[in-house]
Amino acid sequence: IVNSYQSNQNEETCSSDNICNETHNKYSKNINEWTSKINKEIQMAINKYIPCEKTNCSCHKAVIEHDLNPYQDGITKELFTLARSKGTKYQIIKGELYREKECHFPARCAGVEHYLGAVAPKLPNLEFIVNTRDWPQVNHAWGNRKAPVFSFSKTNDYYDIMYPAWSFWEGGPAISLYPTGIGRWDKHRVSISSAADKWTWDKKEEIAFFRGSRTNEERDALILLSRSDPDLVDAKYTKNQAWKSDADTLYAPPASEVSFEEHCKYKYLFNYRGVAASFRFKHLFLCKSLVFHVGNSWLEFFYPSLRPWVHYVPISPTAKADEIKKYIEFFKENDSLAKEIADRGFQHIWDHLTDKDVKCYWRKLLKKYALLIKYDVNKDKDLIRIDIKK
Ligand code: UDP
């Protein structure tokens, strides 16, 4: 892919001026080196990439192996006791689901239980601890002893075992557009992909878009770029529950919230971590827009199946506005390349992150986990039975 626009432009403006020629050649040399580096990165990533099979949530298998690896010697009663205080206790006994009475976030527990109830009948007896907080619990970099706690998101510094977040079904963060919380991934898949059919690639505005609150300052660079370059970027901070003043929206009044479907109007969509991984990520792919994913340390279970440059554009979390601008401009000038990455990103999420895949992941995870338990799991009389409405 040749960045012909830039080289032609430089030749024309500088043809009769030696000094100009020199600076522009230097400039265009840097730009050309940079663009060919990006092109190489993309080519290498695509050559290396082996798409996974469509069956049995196989795309995410390595994550289960990775997260259970610290527990290969077995989960003893002692390890379970260490995990006990870090979340909500669940048991599956004779195919039925039980939970301790108190749940810190009832809607989140309900979101998790939708899937647990569906997979329980086919599972052996087992017990496990589900952390429904936003952040993981057992950090080995801070010297924590390992303990098998299920958390929805983590970095590689944690011993936590990733599970599909409650918000695939319910209990996601509530915003004005989704007052009972973002949820029902099965429904979002349909409504957002329909919006993508309406906003086909050629109809999309060539603008980078972001709407969200300031849960992390890493987002500031894009907001600032939007303020200095509004024709290239439309990124604004919205209010969240912690909002107190304009300082929390980087000294601008909070913007109105925008639905996932409306995101499909824009060609380039940005994802950032929040407190942990943001639920936004998976939805963005459904628009068939090009996803720019900033930072790679905070994960959900399906992130490792997505590959940088194959499915999305990776951006460093320390990238300043100038660098972000360069990436957006590169893809504006390499439109068909942008579309190919966007289409692959969509297809991957569409094929490998169905509601069935989420259930399948839970089933495989719990089956493997059950095999590691080294003690007899006896029914805990203090737990209550959870009946799931089908
Ligand atoms: N959100 C949205 N439209 C908006 C603002 C937020 O759909 O205008 C969604 C967003 O995609 C995310 C959730 O609401 O899934 C919370 O977003 P926020 O930026 O507040 O926090 P995050 O969870 O990303 O840290």
Coordinates of C-alpha atoms and ligand atoms in Angstrom, one line a residue:
I1 CA 0.0 0.0 0.0
V2 CA 1.6 3.2 -1.2
N3 CA 1.0 6.5 0.5
S4 CA 1.0 8.3 -2.8
Y5 CA -0.9 11.4 -1.7
Q6 CA 2.0 12.5 0.5
S7 CA 4.8 12.0 -1.9
N8 CA 3.1 13.7 -4.8
Q9 CA 2.1 16.6 -2.6
N10 CA 5.7 17.1 -1.5
E11 CA 7.1 17.0 -5.0
E12 CA 4.7 19.7 -6.2
T13 CA 5.2 22.2 -3.4
C14 CA 9.0 21.9 -3.4
S15 CA 9.9 21.5 -7.0
S16 CA 11.6 24.9 -7.4
D17 CA 13.1 25.5 -4.0
N18 CA 16.1 23.6 -2.7
I19 CA 15.7 24.4 0.9
C20 CA 12.1 23.5 0.8
N21 CA 13.0 20.3 -1.0
E22 CA 15.4 19.4 1.8
T23 CA 13.0 19.9 4.7
H24 CA 10.2 18.3 2.9
N25 CA 12.2 15.3 1.8
K26 CA 13.3 14.9 5.4
Y27 CA 9.7 15.2 6.4
S28 CA 8.4 12.9 3.8
K29 CA 11.2 10.4 4.5
N30 CA 10.1 10.3 8.2
I31 CA 6.5 9.9 7.2
N32 CA 7.3 7.3 4.6
E33 CA 9.4 5.3 7.1
W34 CA 6.5 5.5 9.6
T35 CA 3.9 4.5 7.1
S36 CA 5.9 1.6 5.8
K37 CA 6.5 0.5 9.4
I38 CA 2.7 0.4 9.9
N39 CA 2.2 -1.4 6.7
K40 CA 4.8 -4.0 7.7
E41 CA 3.2 -4.4 11.1
I42 CA -0.2 -5.1 9.5
Q43 CA 1.3 -7.5 6.9
M44 CA 3.2 -9.4 9.5
A45 CA 0.2 -9.7 11.8
I46 CA -2.0 -10.9 9.0
N47 CA 0.6 -13.5 7.8
K48 CA 0.9 -14.8 11.3
Y49 CA -2.8 -15.0 12.1
I50 CA -4.5 -18.3 12.0
P51 CA -8.3 -17.8 12.3
C52 CA -9.9 -20.1 14.9
E53 CA -12.5 -22.7 14.2
K54 CA -16.1 -21.6 14.6
T55 CA -17.1 -24.4 17.0
N56 CA -17.2 -24.7 20.7
C57 CA -15.8 -21.4 21.8
S58 CA -12.4 -22.8 20.8
C59 CA -11.1 -19.3 20.2
H60 CA -11.0 -18.7 23.9
K61 CA -9.6 -22.0 25.0
A62 CA -6.1 -20.7 25.7
V63 CA -7.4 -18.2 28.2
I64 CA -8.9 -20.9 30.4
E65 CA -5.7 -22.8 30.3
H66 CA -3.7 -19.7 31.1
D67 CA -5.8 -18.6 34.0
L68 CA -6.1 -22.1 35.6
N69 CA -2.4 -22.8 35.1
P70 CA -1.4 -21.4 38.6
Y71 CA -3.8 -24.0 40.1
Q72 CA -2.5 -27.0 38.2
D73 CA -1.3 -28.7 41.4
G74 CA -4.9 -28.6 42.6
I75 CA -7.3 -26.4 44.4
T76 CA -7.2 -27.3 48.1
K77 CA -9.6 -26.3 50.8
E78 CA -6.9 -23.9 52.0
L79 CA -6.7 -22.1 48.6
F80 CA -10.5 -21.9 48.5
T81 CA -10.5 -20.4 52.0
L82 CA -8.0 -17.8 50.9
A83 CA -10.4 -16.8 48.1
R84 CA -13.5 -16.9 50.3
S85 CA -13.4 -13.3 51.5
K86 CA -12.8 -11.9 48.0
G87 CA -16.3 -12.4 46.5
T88 CA -19.6 -14.3 46.5
K89 CA -19.7 -18.0 47.2
Y90 CA -21.5 -20.3 44.7
Q91 CA -22.0 -24.0 44.7
I92 CA -23.3 -26.3 42.0
I93 CA -24.7 -29.5 43.6
K94 CA -26.4 -32.2 41.7
G95 CA -26.8 -29.8 38.8
E96 CA -28.4 -27.1 40.8
L97 CA -27.1 -23.6 41.6
Y98 CA -26.7 -22.2 45.1
R99 CA -25.4 -18.8 46.3
E100 CA -24.7 -17.2 49.6
K101 CA -27.6 -15.0 50.6
E102 CA -25.9 -11.7 50.4
C103 CA -24.7 -10.4 47.1
H104 CA -22.9 -7.1 47.1
F105 CA -24.3 -6.1 43.6
P106 CA -27.6 -8.1 43.1
A107 CA -28.0 -7.1 39.5
R108 CA -24.5 -8.2 38.7
C109 CA -25.1 -11.5 40.5
A110 CA -28.2 -11.9 38.4
G111 CA -26.3 -11.3 35.2
V112 CA -23.8 -14.0 36.2
E113 CA -26.5 -16.4 37.4
H114 CA -28.3 -16.3 34.0
Y115 CA -25.3 -18.2 32.6
L116 CA -24.5 -20.3 35.7
G117 CA -28.1 -21.5 35.8
A118 CA -27.9 -22.6 32.2
V119 CA -24.7 -24.6 32.5
A120 CA -25.3 -26.0 36.0
P121 CA -27.3 -29.1 35.0
K122 CA -24.4 -30.6 33.1
L123 CA -21.7 -29.9 35.7
P124 CA -20.3 -32.0 38.5
N125 CA -20.4 -30.8 42.1
L126 CA -18.2 -27.8 42.7
E127 CA -17.8 -24.5 44.5
F128 CA -16.2 -21.2 43.5
I129 CA -15.9 -17.6 44.4
V130 CA -17.2 -14.9 42.1
N131 CA -15.9 -11.3 42.5
T132 CA -18.5 -8.9 41.1
R133 CA -16.4 -5.8 41.9
D134 CA -15.0 -3.7 39.0
W135 CA -11.4 -4.7 39.8
P136 CA -9.6 -8.0 40.3
Q137 CA -8.4 -9.2 43.7
V138 CA -5.2 -11.2 43.8
N139 CA -2.2 -9.3 42.5
H140 CA 1.1 -11.3 42.5
A141 CA 3.1 -8.2 41.7
W142 CA 2.0 -6.9 45.1
G143 CA 3.0 -10.1 46.8
N144 CA -0.6 -11.5 47.2
R145 CA -0.7 -15.3 47.7
K146 CA -2.5 -17.1 44.9
A147 CA -6.2 -17.7 45.5
P148 CA -8.8 -18.8 42.9
V149 CA -11.1 -15.8 42.6
F150 CA -13.2 -15.4 39.5
S151 CA -13.1 -11.8 38.2
F152 CA -14.4 -10.3 34.9
S153 CA -11.3 -8.4 34.1
K154 CA -7.6 -8.3 35.0
T155 CA -4.1 -7.7 33.9
N156 CA -1.3 -10.3 33.7
D157 CA -0.3 -9.2 37.2
Y158 CA -3.3 -11.0 38.7
Y159 CA -4.0 -14.6 39.7
D160 CA -7.7 -14.0 39.2
I161 CA -9.6 -16.3 36.8
M162 CA -11.5 -14.4 34.1
Y163 CA -15.2 -15.1 33.6
P164 CA -17.6 -13.5 31.1
A165 CA -18.9 -10.3 32.7
W166 CA -22.4 -10.0 34.1
S167 CA -23.2 -7.4 31.6
F168 CA -23.4 -9.9 28.8
W169 CA -26.9 -10.4 30.3
E170 CA -27.6 -7.7 32.9
G171 CA -26.2 -5.5 35.7
G172 CA -23.9 -3.5 33.4
P173 CA -23.2 0.1 34.3
A174 CA -26.4 2.1 34.1
I175 CA -26.4 5.2 32.0
S176 CA -29.3 7.4 30.9
L177 CA -29.7 5.4 27.7
Y178 CA -29.6 2.1 29.5
P179 CA -31.2 2.9 32.9
T180 CA -31.2 -0.7 34.0
G181 CA -27.6 -1.2 32.9
I182 CA -26.0 -2.2 29.6
G183 CA -26.8 -5.8 29.1
R184 CA -28.5 -8.2 26.7
W185 CA -25.5 -8.7 24.4
D186 CA -27.7 -11.0 22.4
K187 CA -30.0 -8.1 21.6
H188 CA -27.2 -5.6 21.1
R189 CA -25.6 -7.9 18.5
V190 CA -28.8 -7.6 16.4
S191 CA -29.5 -3.9 16.9
I192 CA -25.9 -2.7 16.5
S193 CA -25.3 -4.9 13.4
S194 CA -28.5 -3.5 11.9
A195 CA -27.3 0.0 12.5
A196 CA -24.0 -1.1 10.7
D197 CA -26.1 -2.2 7.7
K198 CA -27.6 1.3 7.6
W199 CA -24.3 3.1 8.0
T200 CA -22.2 1.2 5.4
W201 CA -18.5 2.1 5.1
D202 CA -19.0 4.7 2.4
K203 CA -21.8 6.4 4.3
K204 CA -19.8 6.7 7.5
E205 CA -18.3 10.0 8.6
E206 CA -14.5 10.0 8.4
I207 CA -14.3 11.0 12.0
A208 CA -12.8 9.3 15.1
F209 CA -15.5 9.1 17.8
F210 CA -15.6 8.5 21.5
R211 CA -18.2 9.1 24.2
G212 CA -17.7 8.1 27.8
S213 CA -16.9 9.4 31.2
R214 CA -13.5 10.1 32.6
T215 CA -13.0 6.8 34.4
N216 CA -9.4 7.0 33.3
E217 CA -7.2 9.9 32.4
E218 CA -5.7 8.0 29.5
R219 CA -8.7 9.2 27.6
D220 CA -7.6 12.9 27.9
A221 CA -5.3 12.8 24.9
L222 CA -8.2 12.0 22.5
I223 CA -10.5 14.6 24.2
L224 CA -7.8 17.3 23.7
L225 CA -7.3 16.3 20.1
S226 CA -11.0 16.6 19.5
R227 CA -10.9 20.1 20.9
S228 CA -8.0 21.2 18.7
D229 CA -9.1 19.2 15.6
P230 CA -12.9 18.8 15.7
D231 CA -13.0 17.9 12.0
L232 CA -10.9 14.8 12.6
V233 CA -12.1 13.7 16.1
D234 CA -15.4 14.0 18.0
A235 CA -14.5 12.8 21.5
K236 CA -16.3 14.2 24.6
Y237 CA -16.7 13.3 28.2
T238 CA -20.1 12.4 29.6
K239 CA -21.1 12.4 33.3
N240 CA -20.9 9.4 35.5
Q241 CA -22.1 8.9 39.1
A242 CA -18.9 10.4 40.5
W243 CA -19.3 13.6 38.5
K244 CA -19.1 16.7 40.7
S245 CA -18.1 19.6 38.5
D246 CA -16.7 20.4 35.0
A247 CA -13.3 19.4 36.3
D248 CA -14.5 15.8 36.0
T249 CA -15.2 16.3 32.3
L250 CA -11.8 18.0 31.7
Y251 CA -13.2 21.6 32.1
A252 CA -16.0 21.3 29.7
P253 CA -19.7 20.7 30.3
P254 CA -20.7 17.0 30.1
A255 CA -21.8 15.8 26.7
S256 CA -25.0 13.9 26.1
E257 CA -24.7 10.1 26.0
V258 CA -24.7 8.4 22.6
S259 CA -26.1 4.9 22.0
F260 CA -24.0 2.1 20.6
E261 CA -26.1 2.1 17.5
E262 CA -25.4 5.8 16.9
H263 CA -21.6 5.0 17.0
C264 CA -22.0 3.3 13.7
K265 CA -22.2 6.6 11.9
Y266 CA -18.5 7.1 12.4
K267 CA -15.6 5.3 10.6
Y268 CA -13.1 5.2 13.5
L269 CA -14.2 4.2 17.0
F270 CA -11.9 4.5 20.1
N271 CA -11.8 2.1 23.0
Y272 CA -10.1 2.8 26.3
R273 CA -9.7 1.0 29.6
G274 CA -11.8 2.4 32.4
V275 CA -11.3 1.3 36.0
A276 CA -10.6 -2.2 34.5
A277 CA -11.5 -3.2 30.9
S278 CA -14.4 -1.2 29.5
F279 CA -17.6 -3.0 28.4
R280 CA -17.6 -0.7 25.4
F281 CA -15.0 -2.8 23.4
K282 CA -17.1 -5.6 22.0
H283 CA -19.9 -3.4 21.0
L284 CA -17.7 -1.2 18.8
F285 CA -16.8 -4.0 16.5
L286 CA -20.4 -4.6 15.6
C287 CA -20.6 -1.2 13.8
K288 CA -18.1 -2.5 11.2
S289 CA -16.1 0.7 11.9
L290 CA -12.4 0.6 12.5
V291 CA -11.7 0.1 16.2
F292 CA -8.7 1.9 17.8
H293 CA -7.9 0.1 21.0
V294 CA -5.7 2.1 23.4
G295 CA -3.6 0.1 25.9
N296 CA -3.4 -3.7 26.0
S297 CA -3.0 -4.6 29.6
W298 CA -6.6 -4.8 30.9
L299 CA -8.4 -7.8 29.6
E300 CA -11.7 -9.6 29.4
F301 CA -11.8 -13.3 28.6
F302 CA -12.3 -12.7 24.8
Y303 CA -9.6 -10.0 24.3
P304 CA -6.7 -12.4 23.6
S305 CA -8.6 -13.9 20.7
L306 CA -8.5 -10.5 19.0
R307 CA -5.2 -9.6 17.3
P308 CA -3.7 -6.2 16.9
W309 CA -3.6 -5.0 13.3
V310 CA -5.8 -8.0 12.3
H311 CA -8.9 -6.9 14.1
Y312 CA -8.1 -3.5 15.5
V313 CA -5.5 -0.7 15.6
P314 CA -3.4 -0.9 18.7
I315 CA -2.5 2.5 20.3
S316 CA -0.1 3.1 23.1
P317 CA -1.8 4.4 26.3
T318 CA 0.9 7.0 26.5
A319 CA 0.3 8.3 22.9
K320 CA -0.2 12.0 22.9
A321 CA -2.6 13.8 20.6
D322 CA 0.0 14.2 17.8
E323 CA 0.6 10.4 17.6
I324 CA -3.1 9.5 17.7
K325 CA -3.7 12.0 14.9
K326 CA -1.0 10.3 12.7
Y327 CA -2.7 6.9 13.1
I328 CA -6.1 8.3 12.2
E329 CA -4.7 10.1 9.2
F330 CA -2.9 7.0 8.1
F331 CA -6.1 5.1 7.9
K332 CA -7.9 8.0 6.2
E333 CA -5.3 7.7 3.5
N334 CA -5.4 3.9 3.4
D335 CA -9.2 3.5 3.4
S336 CA -9.4 0.0 1.9
L337 CA -6.9 -1.2 4.5
A338 CA -9.0 0.4 7.2
K339 CA -12.1 -1.4 5.9
E340 CA -10.4 -4.8 5.8
I341 CA -9.4 -4.5 9.4
A342 CA -12.9 -3.3 10.4
D343 CA -14.6 -6.1 8.5
R344 CA -12.3 -8.7 10.1
G345 CA -13.0 -7.3 13.5
F346 CA -16.7 -7.4 13.0
Q347 CA -16.6 -11.0 11.7
H348 CA -14.5 -12.2 14.5
I349 CA -16.8 -10.8 17.2
W350 CA -19.9 -11.9 15.2
D351 CA -18.6 -15.5 14.8
H352 CA -16.9 -16.0 18.1
L353 CA -18.7 -14.0 20.7
T354 CA -22.2 -15.2 20.5
D355 CA -24.4 -15.8 23.5
K356 CA -23.7 -19.5 22.9
D357 CA -20.0 -18.8 23.1
V358 CA -20.5 -17.1 26.5
K359 CA -22.3 -20.1 27.9
C360 CA -19.8 -22.5 26.3
Y361 CA -17.0 -20.5 28.0
W362 CA -18.6 -20.7 31.4
R363 CA -19.2 -24.5 30.9
K364 CA -15.7 -25.3 29.9
L365 CA -14.2 -23.0 32.6
L366 CA -16.2 -24.6 35.4
K367 CA -15.6 -28.2 34.1
K368 CA -11.9 -27.6 34.1
Y369 CA -12.0 -25.9 37.4
A370 CA -14.0 -28.7 39.0
L371 CA -11.3 -31.2 37.9
L372 CA -8.7 -29.3 39.9
I373 CA -10.7 -29.3 43.2
K374 CA -8.9 -31.7 45.6
Y375 CA -11.5 -31.9 48.4
D376 CA -15.0 -33.2 48.7
V377 CA -17.5 -30.4 48.0
N378 CA -20.4 -30.7 50.5
K379 CA -23.5 -28.8 50.2
D380 CA -23.3 -25.6 52.3
K381 CA -26.6 -25.2 54.2
D382 CA -26.1 -21.5 54.5
L383 CA -26.5 -21.0 50.8
I384 CA -29.8 -20.3 49.0
R385 CA -31.0 -22.1 45.9
I386 CA -31.0 -19.9 42.8
D387 CA -33.8 -20.6 40.4
I388 CA -33.3 -19.2 36.9
K389 CA -36.3 -18.2 34.9
K390 CA -35.8 -19.8 31.4
Ligands
UDP1 N1 -21.7 4.5 27.1 C1 -22.5 4.7 26.0 N2 -22.7 5.9 25.5 C2 -22.2 7.0 26.1 C3 -21.4 6.9 27.2 C4 -21.1 5.6 27.7 O1 -23.0 3.7 25.4 O2 -22.4 8.1 25.6 C5 -21.4 3.2 27.6 C6 -19.9 2.8 27.4 O3 -19.8 2.2 26.1 C7 -19.6 1.9 28.5 C8 -20.5 2.4 29.6 O4 -21.5 3.2 29.0 O5 -19.9 0.6 28.1 C9 -19.8 3.1 30.7 O6 -19.0 4.1 30.0 P1 -18.0 5.0 30.7 O7 -17.1 5.7 29.7 O8 -18.7 5.9 31.7 O9 -17.1 4.0 31.6 P2 -16.2 2.8 31.3 O10 -16.9 1.6 31.7 O11 -15.9 2.8 29.8 O12 -15.0 3.0 32.1

